[in-house]
Amino acid sequence: MASAKGTTVTTPSGPRGLPLLGNLPSLARDPLGFFCHLRDTYGDWVPWAMGPKPCVFVSRPEDVNELLAGVETSFSPSELGWAFRHVLGEGVVTSTGDDWRRKRALVQPSVRPRQVRSYAATMVECADAVASDWHDGQRVDVQQEMTRLTQRVAVRTLFGVETAGREETIARAMAVAQQEIGAELRGATIFLPPWVPTPGRRRLRTAVVELDAEIARIIAEHRTAEAAGEERDDLLSRLLTARDEAGAPLSDRELRDESITLYIGGHETTSTTLTWAWHLLSGAPDARARLDAELAEVLADGRLPGFDDYARLPFTQAIVKEALRLYPPIWLITAVARPGATLGGRPVPEGTTVWSSQWSVQRDPRFFPEPDAFRPERWDADAPTPIPDHAWFPFGGGPRTCLGTRFAMVEAALVLATLAQRWRVEADPGEVEPFTGLTLQPKRPIGAVLSAA
């Protein structure tokens, strides 16, 4: 249409939806394909509808940056359904405003680089124990092995304990959470009131009761140890001693919520990243050869890596980054427009949910030549094609960027280096379709045969 000054204003077009449901059926069938379809068919700014809710999907890195930077000012974090909040509670990921600022200030010191350095030895020790359990010719489920390893790291660094029973209880409950959060996001139950007792919600409630009971026991043990003057260096102990500006500590409920948030950030995302990394490496002999050369040079005589080696392993880091690009564990970001919000110079009506997807942007051929190909060398310092800011954002960005980013990157690289020193993980050939749950998981098991490196 024409404006008063005679210039043409283009109204963005989007997919037609069904009455009441909007584009929800298409989203539910294939969320990743749906977002790529929006990008490829309609462009970088696409209006669509999730049921009765107006939405906009954005794909330009500049818009992603503005969206992430504007959360807490122009945009509010959106609700991702009852299941998501029931698991995470009111932790730093789900809280907003002054409550979010208080909690972030309390949690952030626990995951600063100096603290991550102190946990690096635990990461390598757990990886070395798994490497010692493996034997030549053994057939493994890659995801199970990586999950077992990162669970051990998470439980030890977060809670300072290591018992098989606790690991299994927490893991079992989180597996149910993963399934039910993904099912709610893809289905109409996201619009149902919390009191509607669907089968999935009943399963989730039972799992969360188990999870809460286990974490409550661990918190009580830590409080007893603290009262007795015992010093511990785990993340929970740091949270117990944290105080806000008014001198107030985190309550037991707040400790529970932050523990769950840190557990998901320190375990779920890393185990998924490592699983995909082994799958991708199996089909990339040149990348594996370059990894071997780097490990032989940096870790002479087969010594185990330490925190200081992280910076000396750029190609190992590149493998992790490329796995995060192709299979981002956190594959979706959303925020709701506040009054007066704009994005990329366009006004965004109040209440509109703005969506973007790491999967879609990070596989965009404009930013990543051969976007579906595993090419760790694209992360080389002298790579010919620079990667635009926020074309890669697996940990989000802006003021609400993931607090565990450094922890996750260091853990993934050091674990990969420790295992690859001793083993080749030859995954079964063939494509593996991802499943969109709380994190982006393989839809089928990834089997592999181990051989000594």
Short mmCIF file of C-alpha atoms in Angstrom, two decimals:
data_model
loop_
_atom_site.label_atom_id
_atom_site.label_comp_id
_atom_site.label_asym_id
_atom_site.label_seq_id
_atom_site.Cartn_x
_atom_site.Cartn_y
_atom_site.Cartn_z
CA MET A 1 0.00 0.00 0.00
CA ALA A 2 1.08 3.67 -0.38
CA SER A 3 1.98 5.90 2.53
CA ALA A 4 1.10 9.58 2.82
CA LYS A 5 4.46 10.49 1.27
CA GLY A 6 3.94 8.19 -1.67
CA THR A 7 6.44 5.55 -0.65
CA THR A 8 5.44 1.90 -0.77
CA VAL A 9 5.15 -0.02 2.48
CA THR A 10 5.32 -3.76 2.07
CA THR A 11 3.27 -5.86 4.45
CA PRO A 12 5.08 -9.12 5.16
CA SER A 13 3.19 -12.24 4.16
CA GLY A 14 3.07 -15.54 5.97
CA PRO A 15 1.43 -18.95 5.81
CA ARG A 16 -2.34 -19.23 5.96
CA GLY A 17 -3.58 -20.97 9.05
CA LEU A 18 -6.65 -22.90 10.12
CA PRO A 19 -9.49 -21.32 12.10
CA LEU A 20 -8.67 -21.30 15.83
CA LEU A 21 -5.57 -23.48 15.35
CA GLY A 22 -3.61 -21.12 13.10
CA ASN A 23 -0.36 -22.79 12.01
CA LEU A 24 -0.14 -25.04 15.07
CA PRO A 25 -0.67 -28.30 13.09
CA SER A 26 2.32 -27.53 10.86
CA LEU A 27 4.45 -26.64 13.85
CA ALA A 28 3.41 -29.80 15.68
CA ARG A 29 4.20 -32.10 12.74
CA ASP A 30 7.74 -30.87 12.17
CA PRO A 31 8.92 -27.82 14.16
CA LEU A 32 12.37 -27.67 12.54
CA GLY A 33 11.01 -28.08 9.04
CA PHE A 34 8.28 -25.52 9.74
CA PHE A 35 10.75 -22.81 10.70
CA CYS A 36 13.00 -23.51 7.73
CA HIS A 37 9.91 -23.38 5.50
CA LEU A 38 9.00 -19.96 6.89
CA ARG A 39 12.53 -18.68 6.21
CA ASP A 40 12.85 -20.13 2.71
CA THR A 41 9.32 -19.31 1.54
CA TYR A 42 8.46 -16.00 3.17
CA GLY A 43 11.76 -14.36 4.13
CA ASP A 44 13.38 -13.01 7.26
CA TRP A 45 10.25 -11.57 8.88
CA VAL A 46 7.21 -13.85 8.80
CA PRO A 47 3.86 -13.34 10.56
CA TRP A 48 2.10 -16.54 11.58
CA ALA A 49 -0.29 -17.77 14.27
CA MET A 50 0.14 -20.32 17.04
CA GLY A 51 -3.49 -21.08 17.74
CA PRO A 52 -5.09 -17.71 18.55
CA LYS A 53 -1.76 -16.07 19.39
CA PRO A 54 -0.16 -13.70 16.83
CA CYS A 55 3.49 -14.51 16.15
CA VAL A 56 6.42 -13.29 14.08
CA PHE A 57 9.37 -15.44 13.01
CA VAL A 58 12.72 -13.70 12.36
CA SER A 59 15.85 -15.08 10.71
CA ARG A 60 18.27 -12.18 10.22
CA PRO A 61 21.20 -12.22 12.67
CA GLU A 62 20.70 -8.49 13.22
CA ASP A 63 17.11 -9.12 14.32
CA VAL A 64 18.19 -12.02 16.51
CA ASN A 65 20.74 -9.76 18.19
CA GLU A 66 18.17 -7.01 18.73
CA LEU A 67 15.64 -9.48 20.09
CA LEU A 68 18.08 -11.04 22.56
CA ALA A 69 19.40 -7.65 23.64
CA GLY A 70 15.87 -6.31 24.12
CA VAL A 71 14.61 -8.97 26.51
CA GLU A 72 13.77 -7.22 29.81
CA THR A 73 13.31 -3.88 28.00
CA SER A 74 11.35 -4.10 24.74
CA PHE A 75 10.41 -7.77 25.12
CA SER A 76 9.51 -10.14 27.93
CA PRO A 77 10.52 -13.81 28.15
CA SER A 78 7.59 -15.83 26.87
CA GLU A 79 5.83 -18.65 28.62
CA LEU A 80 6.77 -22.00 27.09
CA GLY A 81 3.94 -23.92 28.67
CA TRP A 82 3.02 -25.45 31.99
CA ALA A 83 5.44 -28.37 31.66
CA PHE A 84 8.49 -26.15 31.14
CA ARG A 85 7.73 -23.99 34.18
CA HIS A 86 6.73 -26.97 36.34
CA VAL A 87 10.21 -28.43 35.84
CA LEU A 88 12.33 -25.26 36.04
CA GLY A 89 10.18 -23.41 38.57
CA GLU A 90 11.06 -19.74 39.08
CA GLY A 91 14.76 -20.04 38.36
CA VAL A 92 16.97 -17.56 36.56
CA VAL A 93 15.76 -18.81 33.15
CA THR A 94 12.04 -18.29 33.83
CA SER A 95 12.02 -15.30 36.22
CA THR A 96 11.76 -11.70 35.02
CA GLY A 97 12.36 -8.14 36.14
CA ASP A 98 13.85 -7.44 39.56
CA ASP A 99 13.46 -11.09 40.56
CA TRP A 100 15.56 -12.17 37.57
CA ARG A 101 18.22 -9.53 38.26
CA ARG A 102 18.51 -10.64 41.89
CA LYS A 103 18.80 -14.33 41.01
CA ARG A 104 21.26 -13.77 38.19
CA ALA A 105 23.50 -11.75 40.50
CA LEU A 106 23.41 -14.59 43.04
CA VAL A 107 24.04 -17.41 40.55
CA GLN A 108 26.56 -15.82 38.18
CA PRO A 109 29.58 -15.87 40.53
CA SER A 110 29.27 -19.67 40.80
CA VAL A 111 30.01 -20.18 37.09
CA ARG A 112 32.67 -17.56 36.41
CA PRO A 113 35.88 -18.69 34.64
CA ARG A 114 37.77 -19.06 37.92
CA GLN A 115 35.13 -21.46 39.21
CA VAL A 116 34.99 -23.35 35.90
CA ARG A 117 38.76 -23.83 36.17
CA SER A 118 38.26 -25.58 39.51
CA TYR A 119 35.79 -28.03 37.93
CA ALA A 120 37.95 -28.92 34.90
CA ALA A 121 39.80 -31.67 36.77
CA THR A 122 36.48 -33.32 37.67
CA MET A 123 35.37 -33.19 34.03
CA VAL A 124 38.56 -34.91 32.86
CA GLU A 125 38.58 -37.40 35.72
CA CYS A 126 35.03 -38.52 34.86
CA ALA A 127 35.90 -38.79 31.16
CA ASP A 128 39.04 -40.78 31.91
CA ALA A 129 37.01 -43.19 34.04
CA VAL A 130 34.64 -43.82 31.14
CA ALA A 131 37.58 -44.27 28.74
CA SER A 132 39.04 -46.85 31.13
CA ASP A 133 35.74 -48.76 31.20
CA TRP A 134 35.63 -49.10 27.41
CA HIS A 135 37.33 -51.94 25.57
CA ASP A 136 38.39 -52.58 22.00
CA GLY A 137 35.59 -53.83 19.77
CA GLN A 138 32.88 -52.91 22.28
CA ARG A 139 29.53 -51.80 20.88
CA VAL A 140 27.96 -48.85 22.69
CA ASP A 141 24.96 -46.56 22.59
CA VAL A 142 26.72 -43.21 22.18
CA GLN A 143 24.00 -41.15 23.82
CA GLN A 144 23.80 -43.45 26.83
CA GLU A 145 27.56 -43.27 27.31
CA MET A 146 27.70 -39.49 27.00
CA THR A 147 24.67 -39.10 29.26
CA ARG A 148 26.24 -41.33 31.91
CA LEU A 149 29.45 -39.32 31.76
CA THR A 150 27.93 -35.83 31.91
CA GLN A 151 25.50 -36.89 34.63
CA ARG A 152 28.47 -37.87 36.75
CA VAL A 153 30.15 -34.52 36.06
CA ALA A 154 26.96 -32.59 36.81
CA VAL A 155 26.21 -34.41 40.05
CA ARG A 156 29.77 -34.05 41.32
CA THR A 157 30.29 -30.39 40.36
CA LEU A 158 26.78 -29.26 41.27
CA PHE A 159 26.06 -31.33 44.35
CA GLY A 160 29.49 -32.61 45.39
CA VAL A 161 28.20 -36.17 45.66
CA GLU A 162 28.53 -39.25 43.50
CA THR A 163 26.16 -42.12 44.09
CA ALA A 164 24.72 -44.26 41.34
CA GLY A 165 21.27 -44.16 42.93
CA ARG A 166 21.09 -40.40 42.87
CA GLU A 167 22.36 -40.12 39.34
CA GLU A 168 19.76 -42.62 38.17
CA THR A 169 16.87 -40.98 40.04
CA ILE A 170 17.67 -37.53 38.70
CA ALA A 171 18.31 -38.86 35.19
CA ARG A 172 15.04 -40.82 35.12
CA ALA A 173 13.02 -37.79 36.17
CA MET A 174 14.77 -35.51 33.68
CA ALA A 175 14.13 -37.97 30.84
CA VAL A 176 10.40 -37.72 31.52
CA ALA A 177 10.69 -33.92 31.65
CA GLN A 178 12.48 -33.89 28.30
CA GLN A 179 9.72 -35.94 26.70
CA GLU A 180 6.76 -34.08 28.15
CA ILE A 181 8.05 -30.55 27.57
CA GLY A 182 8.62 -31.40 23.92
CA ALA A 183 5.20 -33.05 23.61
CA GLU A 184 3.47 -30.00 25.08
CA LEU A 185 5.31 -27.59 22.80
CA ARG A 186 4.28 -29.55 19.73
CA GLY A 187 0.67 -30.10 20.75
CA ALA A 188 -2.50 -28.28 21.75
CA THR A 189 -1.99 -29.03 25.46
CA ILE A 190 0.14 -25.88 25.67
CA PHE A 191 -3.15 -23.93 25.65
CA LEU A 192 -4.80 -26.00 28.40
CA PRO A 193 -5.07 -24.62 31.96
CA PRO A 194 -2.64 -26.17 34.47
CA TRP A 195 -5.43 -28.03 36.28
CA VAL A 196 -6.35 -30.19 33.25
CA PRO A 197 -4.97 -33.68 34.16
CA THR A 198 -3.63 -35.04 30.87
CA PRO A 199 -1.68 -38.35 30.97
CA GLY A 200 1.53 -36.50 30.10
CA ARG A 201 1.04 -34.03 32.91
CA ARG A 202 0.45 -36.83 35.39
CA ARG A 203 3.70 -38.47 34.30
CA LEU A 204 5.52 -35.19 34.65
CA ARG A 205 4.09 -34.46 38.11
CA THR A 206 5.28 -37.86 39.34
CA ALA A 207 8.76 -37.29 37.90
CA VAL A 208 9.05 -33.83 39.46
CA VAL A 209 8.01 -35.19 42.87
CA GLU A 210 10.90 -37.69 42.65
CA LEU A 211 13.27 -34.98 41.48
CA ASP A 212 12.26 -32.54 44.20
CA ALA A 213 12.61 -35.16 46.93
CA GLU A 214 16.12 -36.06 45.83
CA ILE A 215 17.29 -32.46 45.58
CA ALA A 216 15.67 -31.62 48.94
CA ARG A 217 17.71 -34.39 50.54
CA ILE A 218 20.91 -33.07 48.98
CA ILE A 219 20.16 -29.48 50.08
CA ALA A 220 19.46 -30.68 53.64
CA GLU A 221 22.78 -32.55 53.68
CA HIS A 222 24.60 -29.45 52.50
CA ARG A 223 22.95 -27.31 55.15
CA THR A 224 24.00 -29.81 57.81
CA ALA A 225 27.57 -29.77 56.53
CA GLU A 226 27.57 -25.98 56.41
CA ALA A 227 26.32 -25.78 60.02
CA ALA A 228 29.12 -28.12 61.06
CA GLY A 229 31.70 -25.83 59.46
CA GLU A 230 32.52 -28.21 56.63
CA GLU A 231 33.79 -26.46 53.51
CA ARG A 232 32.76 -27.72 50.09
CA ASP A 233 33.60 -26.42 46.63
CA ASP A 234 30.57 -27.57 44.64
CA LEU A 235 28.10 -25.23 42.95
CA LEU A 236 25.33 -25.85 45.48
CA SER A 237 27.63 -24.90 48.35
CA ARG A 238 28.42 -21.65 46.58
CA LEU A 239 24.71 -20.96 46.12
CA LEU A 240 24.08 -21.67 49.80
CA THR A 241 26.55 -18.97 50.85
CA ALA A 242 25.44 -16.41 48.24
CA ARG A 243 23.69 -13.28 49.54
CA ASP A 244 21.82 -10.57 47.69
CA GLU A 245 22.23 -6.83 48.23
CA ALA A 246 19.94 -6.98 51.24
CA GLY A 247 21.95 -9.83 52.75
CA ALA A 248 19.23 -12.42 52.08
CA PRO A 249 20.13 -15.96 50.92
CA LEU A 250 18.32 -18.13 48.41
CA SER A 251 15.42 -20.08 49.92
CA ASP A 252 15.25 -23.86 49.66
CA ARG A 253 12.74 -23.50 46.81
CA GLU A 254 15.02 -21.06 45.01
CA LEU A 255 17.97 -23.40 45.55
CA ARG A 256 15.92 -26.21 44.03
CA ASP A 257 15.02 -24.12 40.97
CA GLU A 258 18.57 -22.93 40.35
CA SER A 259 19.94 -26.46 40.85
CA ILE A 260 17.58 -27.79 38.16
CA THR A 261 18.53 -24.96 35.82
CA LEU A 262 22.26 -25.54 36.30
CA TYR A 263 21.83 -29.31 35.99
CA ILE A 264 20.08 -28.96 32.64
CA GLY A 265 22.68 -26.46 31.44
CA GLY A 266 25.61 -28.54 32.64
CA HIS A 267 24.39 -31.99 31.67
CA GLU A 268 21.59 -32.07 29.08
CA THR A 269 23.18 -29.68 26.61
CA THR A 270 26.69 -31.14 26.92
CA SER A 271 25.68 -34.79 26.60
CA THR A 272 23.64 -33.92 23.52
CA THR A 273 26.47 -31.92 21.97
CA LEU A 274 28.97 -34.75 22.52
CA THR A 275 26.57 -37.33 21.10
CA TRP A 276 26.14 -35.34 17.90
CA ALA A 277 29.89 -34.60 17.74
CA TRP A 278 30.78 -38.33 17.72
CA HIS A 279 28.10 -38.99 15.10
CA LEU A 280 29.50 -36.24 12.87
CA LEU A 281 33.16 -37.19 13.40
CA SER A 282 32.46 -40.77 12.36
CA GLY A 283 31.67 -39.62 8.84
CA ALA A 284 34.54 -37.11 8.61
CA PRO A 285 37.93 -38.89 8.44
CA ASP A 286 39.80 -35.68 7.57
CA ALA A 287 38.42 -33.92 10.65
CA ARG A 288 39.30 -36.93 12.80
CA ALA A 289 42.86 -36.93 11.45
CA ARG A 290 43.26 -33.22 12.22
CA LEU A 291 41.87 -33.80 15.72
CA ASP A 292 44.37 -36.62 16.30
CA ALA A 293 47.23 -34.39 15.15
CA GLU A 294 46.20 -31.59 17.48
CA LEU A 295 45.90 -33.92 20.48
CA ALA A 296 49.29 -35.51 19.73
CA GLU A 297 50.93 -32.08 19.56
CA VAL A 298 49.28 -30.45 22.57
CA LEU A 299 48.98 -33.45 24.86
CA ALA A 300 52.44 -34.92 24.37
CA ASP A 301 53.03 -38.45 25.66
CA GLY A 302 49.29 -38.94 26.05
CA ARG A 303 48.91 -36.83 29.20
CA LEU A 304 45.38 -35.88 30.21
CA PRO A 305 44.19 -32.37 29.31
CA GLY A 306 43.72 -29.65 31.90
CA PHE A 307 41.92 -26.33 31.98
CA ASP A 308 44.88 -24.46 30.48
CA ASP A 309 44.84 -26.82 27.49
CA TYR A 310 41.38 -25.64 26.49
CA ALA A 311 42.82 -22.56 24.75
CA ARG A 312 45.49 -24.74 23.09
CA LEU A 313 42.91 -26.99 21.42
CA PRO A 314 41.28 -24.71 18.82
CA PHE A 315 40.30 -27.51 16.44
CA THR A 316 38.78 -29.53 19.27
CA GLN A 317 36.77 -26.42 20.10
CA ALA A 318 35.85 -26.07 16.42
CA ILE A 319 34.38 -29.58 16.39
CA VAL A 320 32.24 -28.65 19.38
CA LYS A 321 31.15 -25.38 17.76
CA GLU A 322 30.26 -27.10 14.51
CA ALA A 323 28.24 -29.76 16.35
CA LEU A 324 26.43 -26.95 18.18
CA ARG A 325 25.78 -25.25 14.86
CA LEU A 326 24.29 -28.28 13.15
CA TYR A 327 22.45 -29.69 16.18
CA PRO A 328 21.91 -26.87 18.69
CA PRO A 329 20.63 -28.39 21.96
CA ILE A 330 18.59 -25.24 22.60
CA TRP A 331 16.90 -24.85 19.24
CA LEU A 332 14.31 -22.14 19.86
CA ILE A 333 14.05 -18.69 21.42
CA THR A 334 10.86 -16.71 21.99
CA ALA A 335 9.91 -13.40 23.57
CA VAL A 336 6.73 -11.33 23.83
CA ALA A 337 6.57 -7.71 22.64
CA ARG A 338 5.99 -5.01 25.23
CA PRO A 339 4.26 -1.72 24.36
CA GLY A 340 6.24 0.25 21.80
CA ALA A 341 8.50 -2.66 20.80
CA THR A 342 10.28 -2.53 17.47
CA LEU A 343 12.54 -4.97 15.69
CA GLY A 344 14.63 -4.20 12.63
CA GLY A 345 12.85 -0.86 12.38
CA ARG A 346 9.39 -2.47 12.31
CA PRO A 347 6.83 -1.95 15.06
CA VAL A 348 5.87 -5.17 16.82
CA PRO A 349 2.33 -5.05 18.25
CA GLU A 350 2.11 -5.54 22.00
CA GLY A 351 1.54 -9.18 22.93
CA THR A 352 3.01 -10.57 19.72
CA THR A 353 5.33 -13.51 20.31
CA VAL A 354 8.59 -13.20 18.38
CA TRP A 355 10.25 -16.50 17.53
CA SER A 356 13.64 -17.41 16.13
CA SER A 357 15.33 -20.79 15.78
CA GLN A 358 19.00 -21.64 16.12
CA TRP A 359 18.36 -24.59 13.81
CA SER A 360 17.06 -22.35 11.02
CA VAL A 361 19.55 -19.49 11.30
CA GLN A 362 22.59 -21.72 11.82
CA ARG A 363 21.74 -23.72 8.69
CA ASP A 364 21.15 -20.68 6.51
CA PRO A 365 23.32 -20.87 3.34
CA ARG A 366 23.75 -17.09 3.37
CA PHE A 367 25.88 -17.37 6.49
CA PHE A 368 27.25 -20.91 6.23
CA PRO A 369 28.29 -22.25 2.80
CA GLU A 370 27.21 -25.87 2.46
CA PRO A 371 25.06 -25.37 5.56
CA ASP A 372 24.22 -29.04 6.12
CA ALA A 373 27.85 -30.18 5.86
CA PHE A 374 30.03 -30.86 8.90
CA ARG A 375 32.99 -28.55 8.37
CA PRO A 376 34.85 -27.69 11.59
CA GLU A 377 37.43 -25.79 9.57
CA ARG A 378 34.87 -23.02 9.02
CA TRP A 379 35.78 -21.97 12.59
CA ASP A 380 39.50 -21.55 11.81
CA ALA A 381 40.84 -18.10 12.64
CA ASP A 382 41.82 -17.60 9.00
CA ALA A 383 38.65 -19.13 7.47
CA PRO A 384 37.73 -17.37 4.19
CA THR A 385 34.06 -16.84 5.11
CA PRO A 386 33.58 -14.84 8.32
CA ILE A 387 30.58 -15.83 10.42
CA PRO A 388 28.28 -12.89 11.19
CA ASP A 389 27.51 -12.04 14.78
CA HIS A 390 24.43 -13.93 16.00
CA ALA A 391 24.35 -16.25 13.00
CA TRP A 392 25.55 -18.75 15.65
CA PHE A 393 23.82 -18.44 19.02
CA PRO A 394 23.43 -21.87 20.66
CA PHE A 395 23.60 -20.27 24.11
CA GLY A 396 21.31 -17.35 23.36
CA GLY A 397 22.71 -13.88 23.88
CA GLY A 398 22.12 -10.48 25.35
CA PRO A 399 21.57 -9.97 29.08
CA ARG A 400 19.95 -13.41 29.42
CA THR A 401 22.68 -15.42 27.73
CA CYS A 402 23.16 -18.85 29.27
CA LEU A 403 25.17 -18.57 32.48
CA GLY A 404 26.67 -22.01 31.90
CA THR A 405 28.16 -21.24 28.47
CA ARG A 406 31.79 -21.37 29.61
CA PHE A 407 31.19 -24.48 31.71
CA ALA A 408 29.54 -26.28 28.78
CA MET A 409 32.18 -25.36 26.21
CA VAL A 410 35.09 -26.31 28.46
CA GLU A 411 33.46 -29.57 29.47
CA ALA A 412 32.61 -30.61 25.90
CA ALA A 413 36.10 -29.85 24.58
CA LEU A 414 38.00 -31.49 27.47
CA VAL A 415 35.78 -34.59 27.45
CA LEU A 416 36.13 -34.94 23.68
CA ALA A 417 39.91 -34.58 23.92
CA THR A 418 40.18 -37.09 26.78
CA LEU A 419 38.15 -39.78 25.02
CA ALA A 420 39.57 -39.19 21.54
CA GLN A 421 43.11 -39.65 22.86
CA ARG A 422 42.35 -43.31 23.49
CA TRP A 423 39.37 -44.24 21.35
CA ARG A 424 37.76 -43.99 17.97
CA VAL A 425 33.97 -44.02 18.10
CA GLU A 426 32.74 -45.39 14.78
CA ALA A 427 29.04 -44.61 14.72
CA ASP A 428 26.64 -46.58 12.53
CA PRO A 429 26.26 -44.93 9.11
CA GLY A 430 23.06 -43.21 8.07
CA GLU A 431 21.12 -40.08 8.89
CA VAL A 432 19.82 -39.53 12.39
CA GLU A 433 16.68 -37.45 12.67
CA PRO A 434 16.57 -35.04 15.63
CA PHE A 435 13.76 -35.00 18.20
CA THR A 436 12.58 -31.60 19.45
CA GLY A 437 12.21 -31.97 23.19
CA LEU A 438 13.58 -29.72 25.90
CA THR A 439 16.85 -30.13 24.00
CA LEU A 440 17.50 -31.41 20.47
CA GLN A 441 18.08 -35.13 20.92
CA PRO A 442 18.64 -37.96 18.40
CA LYS A 443 15.30 -39.60 17.61
CA ARG A 444 16.90 -43.05 17.49
CA PRO A 445 19.86 -44.55 19.35
CA ILE A 446 23.27 -43.92 17.80
CA GLY A 447 25.12 -47.20 17.95
CA ALA A 448 28.89 -47.28 17.59
CA VAL A 449 31.86 -49.65 17.76
CA LEU A 450 34.92 -48.62 19.76
CA SER A 451 38.47 -49.09 18.54
CA ALA A 452 41.71 -48.08 20.22
CA ALA A 453 43.14 -44.84 18.83
#
